[in-house]
Coordinates of C-alpha atoms in Angstrom, one line a residue:
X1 CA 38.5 -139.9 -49.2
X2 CA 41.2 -142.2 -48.9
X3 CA 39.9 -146.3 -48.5
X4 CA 36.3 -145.2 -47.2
X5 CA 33.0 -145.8 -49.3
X6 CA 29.4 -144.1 -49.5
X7 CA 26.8 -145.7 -48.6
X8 CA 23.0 -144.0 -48.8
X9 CA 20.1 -146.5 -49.0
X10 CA 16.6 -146.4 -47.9
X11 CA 13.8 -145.2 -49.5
X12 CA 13.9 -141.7 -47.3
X13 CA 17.3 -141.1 -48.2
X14 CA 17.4 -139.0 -51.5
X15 CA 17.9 -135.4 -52.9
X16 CA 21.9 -136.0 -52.5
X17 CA 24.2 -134.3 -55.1
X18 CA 27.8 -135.7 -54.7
X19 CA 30.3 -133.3 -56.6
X20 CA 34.1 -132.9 -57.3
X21 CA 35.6 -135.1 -54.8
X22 CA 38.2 -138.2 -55.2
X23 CA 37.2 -141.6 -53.6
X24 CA 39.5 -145.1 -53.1
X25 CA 37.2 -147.4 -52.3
X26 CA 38.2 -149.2 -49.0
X27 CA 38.4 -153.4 -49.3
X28 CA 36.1 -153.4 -46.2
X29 CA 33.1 -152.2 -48.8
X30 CA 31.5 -154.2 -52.1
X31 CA 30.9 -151.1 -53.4
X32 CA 32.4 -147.6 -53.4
X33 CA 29.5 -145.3 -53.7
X34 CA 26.6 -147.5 -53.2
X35 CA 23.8 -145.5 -54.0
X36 CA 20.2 -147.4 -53.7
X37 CA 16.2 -147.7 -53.3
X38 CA 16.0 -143.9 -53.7
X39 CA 12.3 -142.4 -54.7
X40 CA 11.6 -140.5 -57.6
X41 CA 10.7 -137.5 -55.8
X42 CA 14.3 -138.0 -54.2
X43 CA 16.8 -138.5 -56.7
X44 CA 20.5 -138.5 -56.7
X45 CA 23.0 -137.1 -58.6
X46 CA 26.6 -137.7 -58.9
X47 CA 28.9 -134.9 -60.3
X48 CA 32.4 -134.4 -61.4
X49 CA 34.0 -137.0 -59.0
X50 CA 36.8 -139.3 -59.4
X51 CA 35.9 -143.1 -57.8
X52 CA 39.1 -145.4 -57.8
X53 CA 39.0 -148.9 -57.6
X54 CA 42.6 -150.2 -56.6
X55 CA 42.2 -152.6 -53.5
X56 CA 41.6 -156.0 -53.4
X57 CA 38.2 -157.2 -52.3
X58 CA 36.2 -159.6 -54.4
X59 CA 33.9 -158.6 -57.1
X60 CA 33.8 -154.6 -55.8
X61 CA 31.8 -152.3 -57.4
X62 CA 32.5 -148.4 -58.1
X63 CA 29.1 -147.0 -58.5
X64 CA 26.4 -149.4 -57.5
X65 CA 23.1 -147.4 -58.7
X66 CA 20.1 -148.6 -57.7
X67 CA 17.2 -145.9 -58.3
X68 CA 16.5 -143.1 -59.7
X69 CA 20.6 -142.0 -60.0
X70 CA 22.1 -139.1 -62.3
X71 CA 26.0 -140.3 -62.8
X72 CA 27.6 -137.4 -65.2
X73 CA 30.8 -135.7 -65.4
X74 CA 32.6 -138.8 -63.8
X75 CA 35.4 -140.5 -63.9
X76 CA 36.0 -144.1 -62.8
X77 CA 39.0 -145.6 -62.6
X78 CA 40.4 -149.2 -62.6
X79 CA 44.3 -150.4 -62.0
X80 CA 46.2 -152.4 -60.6
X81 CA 46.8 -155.7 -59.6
X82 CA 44.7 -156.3 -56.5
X83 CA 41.4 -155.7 -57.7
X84 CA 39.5 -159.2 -58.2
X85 CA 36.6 -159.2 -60.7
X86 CA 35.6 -155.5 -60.1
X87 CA 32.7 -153.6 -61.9
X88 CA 32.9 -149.9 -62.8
X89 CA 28.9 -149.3 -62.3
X90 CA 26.4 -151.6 -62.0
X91 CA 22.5 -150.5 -61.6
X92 CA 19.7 -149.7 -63.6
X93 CA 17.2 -151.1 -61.4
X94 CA 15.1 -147.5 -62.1
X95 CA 15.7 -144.8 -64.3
X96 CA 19.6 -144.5 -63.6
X97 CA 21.8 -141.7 -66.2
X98 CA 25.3 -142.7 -67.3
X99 CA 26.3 -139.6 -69.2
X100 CA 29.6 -138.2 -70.2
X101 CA 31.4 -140.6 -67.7
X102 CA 34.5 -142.1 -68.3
X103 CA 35.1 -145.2 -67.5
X104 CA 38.5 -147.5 -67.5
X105 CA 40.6 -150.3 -66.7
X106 CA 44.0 -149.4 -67.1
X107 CA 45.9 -152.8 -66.2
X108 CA 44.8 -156.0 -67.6
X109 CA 42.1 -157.8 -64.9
X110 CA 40.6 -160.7 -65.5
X111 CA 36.5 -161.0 -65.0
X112 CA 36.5 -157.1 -65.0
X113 CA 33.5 -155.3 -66.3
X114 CA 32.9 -151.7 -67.0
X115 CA 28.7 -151.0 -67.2
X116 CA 26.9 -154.0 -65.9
X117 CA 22.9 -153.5 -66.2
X118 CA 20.6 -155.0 -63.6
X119 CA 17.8 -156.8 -64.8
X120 CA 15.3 -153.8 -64.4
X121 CA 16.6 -152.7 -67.7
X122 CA 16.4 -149.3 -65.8
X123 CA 19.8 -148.2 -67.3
X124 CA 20.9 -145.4 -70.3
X125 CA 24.4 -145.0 -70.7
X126 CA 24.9 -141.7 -72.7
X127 CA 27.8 -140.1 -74.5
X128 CA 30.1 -142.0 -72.2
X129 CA 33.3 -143.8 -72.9
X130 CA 34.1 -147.6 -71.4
X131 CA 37.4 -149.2 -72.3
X132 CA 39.8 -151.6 -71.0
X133 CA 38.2 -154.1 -69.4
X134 CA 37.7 -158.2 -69.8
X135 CA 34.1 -156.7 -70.5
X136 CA 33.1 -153.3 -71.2
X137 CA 29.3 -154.1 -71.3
X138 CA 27.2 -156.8 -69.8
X139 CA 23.4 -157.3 -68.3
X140 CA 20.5 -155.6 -69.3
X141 CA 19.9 -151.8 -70.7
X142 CA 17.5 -149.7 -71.6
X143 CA 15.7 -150.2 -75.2
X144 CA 15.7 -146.5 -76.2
X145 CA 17.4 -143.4 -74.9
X146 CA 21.2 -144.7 -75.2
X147 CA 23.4 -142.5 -77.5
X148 CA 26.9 -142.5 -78.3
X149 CA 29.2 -144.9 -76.7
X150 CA 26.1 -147.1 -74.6
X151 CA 24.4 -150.3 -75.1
X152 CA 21.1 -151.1 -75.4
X153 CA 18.9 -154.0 -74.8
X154 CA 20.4 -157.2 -73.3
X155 CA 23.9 -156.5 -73.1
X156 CA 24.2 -155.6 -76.8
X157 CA 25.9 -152.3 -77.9
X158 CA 24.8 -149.7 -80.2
X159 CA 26.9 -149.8 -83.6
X160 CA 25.2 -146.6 -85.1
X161 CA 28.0 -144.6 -84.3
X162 CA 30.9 -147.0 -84.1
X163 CA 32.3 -145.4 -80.6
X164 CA 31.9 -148.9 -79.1
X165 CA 35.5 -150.3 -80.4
X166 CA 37.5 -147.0 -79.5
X167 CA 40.7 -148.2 -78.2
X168 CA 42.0 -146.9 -74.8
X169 CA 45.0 -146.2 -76.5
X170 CA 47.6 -142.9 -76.7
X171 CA 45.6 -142.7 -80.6
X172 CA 42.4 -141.2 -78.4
X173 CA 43.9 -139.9 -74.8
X174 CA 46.8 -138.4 -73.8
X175 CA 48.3 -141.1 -71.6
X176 CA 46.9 -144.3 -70.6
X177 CA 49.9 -145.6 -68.4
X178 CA 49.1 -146.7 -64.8
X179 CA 50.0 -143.6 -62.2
X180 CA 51.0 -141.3 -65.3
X181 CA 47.9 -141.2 -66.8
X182 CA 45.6 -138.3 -68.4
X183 CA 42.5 -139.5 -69.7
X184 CA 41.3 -136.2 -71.7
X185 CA 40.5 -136.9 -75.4
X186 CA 42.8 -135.8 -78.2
X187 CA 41.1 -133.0 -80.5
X188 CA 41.3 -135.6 -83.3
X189 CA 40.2 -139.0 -81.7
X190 CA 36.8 -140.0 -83.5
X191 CA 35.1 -139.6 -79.4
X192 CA 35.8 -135.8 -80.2
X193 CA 34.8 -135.6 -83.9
X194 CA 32.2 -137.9 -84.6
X195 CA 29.3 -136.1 -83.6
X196 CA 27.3 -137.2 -80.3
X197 CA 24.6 -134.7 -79.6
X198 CA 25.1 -132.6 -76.4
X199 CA 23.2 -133.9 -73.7
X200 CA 20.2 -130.7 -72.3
X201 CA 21.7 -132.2 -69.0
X202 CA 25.2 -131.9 -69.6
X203 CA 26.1 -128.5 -70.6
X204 CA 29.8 -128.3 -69.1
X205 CA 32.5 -131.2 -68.5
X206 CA 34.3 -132.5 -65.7
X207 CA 36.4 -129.1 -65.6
X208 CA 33.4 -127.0 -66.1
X209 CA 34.2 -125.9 -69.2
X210 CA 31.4 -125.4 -72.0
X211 CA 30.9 -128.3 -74.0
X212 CA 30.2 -128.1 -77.4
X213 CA 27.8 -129.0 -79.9
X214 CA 28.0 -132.2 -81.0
X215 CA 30.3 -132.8 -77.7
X216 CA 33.1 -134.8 -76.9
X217 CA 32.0 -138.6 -75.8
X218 CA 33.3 -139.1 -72.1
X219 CA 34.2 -136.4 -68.9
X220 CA 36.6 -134.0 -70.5
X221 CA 35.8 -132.0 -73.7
X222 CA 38.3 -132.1 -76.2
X223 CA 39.1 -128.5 -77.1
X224 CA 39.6 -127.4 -80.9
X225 CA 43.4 -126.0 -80.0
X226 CA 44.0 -129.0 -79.2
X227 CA 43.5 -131.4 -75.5
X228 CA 41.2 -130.5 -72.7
X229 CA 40.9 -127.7 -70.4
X230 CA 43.8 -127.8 -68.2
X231 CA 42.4 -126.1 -65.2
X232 CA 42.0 -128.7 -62.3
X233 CA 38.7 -129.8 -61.1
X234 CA 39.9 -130.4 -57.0
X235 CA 42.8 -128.4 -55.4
X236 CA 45.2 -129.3 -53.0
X237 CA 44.5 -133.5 -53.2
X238 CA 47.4 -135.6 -54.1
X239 CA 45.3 -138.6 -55.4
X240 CA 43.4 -138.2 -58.2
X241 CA 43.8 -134.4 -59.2
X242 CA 42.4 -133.4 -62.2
X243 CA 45.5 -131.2 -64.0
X244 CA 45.8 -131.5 -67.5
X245 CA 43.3 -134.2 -66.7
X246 CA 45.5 -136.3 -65.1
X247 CA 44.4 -139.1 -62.5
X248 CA 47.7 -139.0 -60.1
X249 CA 48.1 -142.3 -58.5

């Protein structure tokens, strides 16, 4: 979905699984996937897609998660130089899941955020990777339940494991150059080896390919020969298929 959004709010609106599709955000929408006032008994989940952020519209939002949201498997992307002051995901008003996304700014952007929390301190971001923005982490989190790369509490990150200052660099991905770039982990970045428990929710990656045990931080497991699975995730797409793991611009 090329320069359209989704948009499900209302508090009848729920039981919605979006998986393995590619969405550009259109500069007519705030937010790409806005996703909010959802019930318990009718949550969302959002699987395996690819949300890019790349036009021009003040302060938009990629994920905007407002209750009661699963996010895993994901990937959002950041670039270019239209984008003013965007967020990756912002929500947390209610029990919303951030786990084993991937989340990036590829160009520099100033005012741009990665995981903001809403004040509901609603929020856990698990095993998931942020880098490259003005601000990889801001508002409020949840107090327990973040592991790995997250934060927790007001705006502050967890420094138990260290995965917080993990450079969006060629050291830990295969490319991170704007419309070349191929965001699975390298075998031997510390998102790969240092140890972040599997999550009972996430059992596969972004490919759908058996994580391990501890797993790779982030959408794509790192595989022990080396890189991550190579088999792509959306055929026939020109923006934004996942071979090799790259994000085609």
């Amino acid at each position: 979905c090329n320069g359209g959004y989704v948009n499900l709010s209302g508090a009848t609106q729920g039981n919605v699984t979006f998986r393995n599709f590619v969405i550009n955000g259109g500069a007519s929408s705030t937010a790409t996937m806005h996703i909010n006032a959802v019930s318990s008994s009718q949550p969302c989940t959002i699987d395996g897609v690819l949300v890019v952020l790349s036009h021009g519209r003040t302060s938009m939002t990629g994920i905007n998660a407002g209750y009661d949201v699963t996010i895993k498997n994901t990937v959002v992307l950041v670039y270019g130089t239209d984008p003013v002051t965007p967020t990756g995901i912002f929500g947390g008003n209610s029990t919303v899941y951030v786990d084993n996304c991937t989340v990036v700014c590829l160009d520099s952007i100033t005012g741009s955020v990665g995981i903001q929390g809403h004040g509901g301190a609603g929020l856990r971001v698990r095993n998931t990777y942020v880098g490259g923005f003005a601000t990889d982490y801001t508002g409020t989190f949840a107090a327990s339940g973040n592991v790995g790369n997250a934060s927790s509490g007001t705006g502050t990150p967890e420094n138990n494991t260290g995965l917080e200052s993990i450079a969006l660099s060629t050291t830990n991905f295969e490319n991170v150059t704007t419309s070349t770039e191929d965001l699975r982990v390298k075998s031997t970045s510390a998102l790969a080896t240092t140890g972040a428990a599997r999550l009972a929710t996430v059992l596969t990656d972004v490919f759908g390919v058996s994580r391990q045990d501890p797993t790779t931080v982030g959408a794509f497991e790192a595989l022990a020969g080396g890189g991550s699975s190579t088999t792509p995730l959306i055929g026939g797409l020109t923006h934004g298929i996942l071979t090799k793991g790259r994000l085609v611009a």
